[in-house]
Steps between C-alpha positions, in 0.01 A plus 500: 500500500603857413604700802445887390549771749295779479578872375468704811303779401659830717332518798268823528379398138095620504301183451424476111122499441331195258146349476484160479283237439430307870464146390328381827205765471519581138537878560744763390706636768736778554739517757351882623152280599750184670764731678439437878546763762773412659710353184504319214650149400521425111627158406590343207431168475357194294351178502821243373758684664675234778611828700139637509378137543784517828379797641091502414434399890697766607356758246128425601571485815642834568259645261191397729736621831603847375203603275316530847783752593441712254752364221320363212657211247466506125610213266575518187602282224657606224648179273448436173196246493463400118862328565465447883125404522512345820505907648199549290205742673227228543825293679600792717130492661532138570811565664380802707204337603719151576718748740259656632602892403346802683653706222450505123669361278568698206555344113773779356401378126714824317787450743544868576427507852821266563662743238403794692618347807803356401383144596758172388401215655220335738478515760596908487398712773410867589415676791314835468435746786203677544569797241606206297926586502620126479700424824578181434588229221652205517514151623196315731745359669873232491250190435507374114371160393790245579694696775305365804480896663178549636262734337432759757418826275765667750657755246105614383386439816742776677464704239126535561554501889732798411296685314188420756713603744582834374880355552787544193478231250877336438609587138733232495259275358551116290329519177269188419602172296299342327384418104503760250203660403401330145513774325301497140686493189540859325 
């Protein structure tokens, strides 16, 4: 399996707007109607990836544990699906449902929101503040499929304490490994 790190978009960078098609309610959504008061997560993710596969417990998890803080969750996937059809929209409800998601889960079908945020590889994630300046990006935590770490969510999970807290966020932060994004052929 590929093991991509992700970009690092510059912390402070204001939290790029898209509407997207939610594949678990069949509604477009933009992230100004799913920003939560507190903060914002956006993750990149998928269906196939063996990263996101590793860290899906952890992911819904936290999402049901800090959404009732104030810090809402928003996945979105962003592969190719004509040549990766296993991440295909009707798929990604299954698998949102299957987890049991309190957030939505977002089908990026023109690619530009991981464009506009800089997004390489799932699982890639972001962490807003409430006048949505990103704070954090980065890994979930050490744990990867194979390396017998536990998944905690530690390095999101301070983040969000952090910014809960009103406390400085570390910038020294580990970007996330996991697949590339599939991008579609020009």
């Amino acid at each position: 399996m590929a093991r991509t790190p992700s970009n690092m978009l510059p912390l402070g960078t204001k939290a790029p707007d898209f509407e997207l098609l939610d594949t678990v309610s069949n509604e477009m959504l933009s992230l100004n109607t799913l920003q939560g008061e507190k903060g914002t997560v956006v993750l990149f993710i998928c269906n196939h990836c063996p990263f996101v596969i590793h860290v899906n417990p952890e992911i819904a998890k936290l999402g049901k544990e800090y959404q009732a803080k104030g810090i809402n969750f928003v996945a979105i996937s962003s592969n190719d699906v004509e040549n990766y059809p296993q991440d295909a929209p009707h798929l990604m409800k299954e698998k949102a449902q299957e987890m049991e998601y309190t957030f939505p889960y977002l089908y990026d079908e023109t690619q530009e929101a991981a464009k506009a945020y800089d997004a390489a590889c799932t699982p890639d994630f972001y962490l807003f503040d409430g006048d949505s300046k990103l704070v954090y990006r980065g890994q979930l935590d050490d744990s990867r499929p194979g390396n017998g770490l536990p998944l905690t969510g530690t390095d999101l999970r301070n983040a969000m304490d952090a910014l809960l807290e009103g406390n400085p966020i570390d910038p020294d932060q580990k970007p996330s490994i996991g697949c590339n994004i599939k991008w579609k052929e020009s």
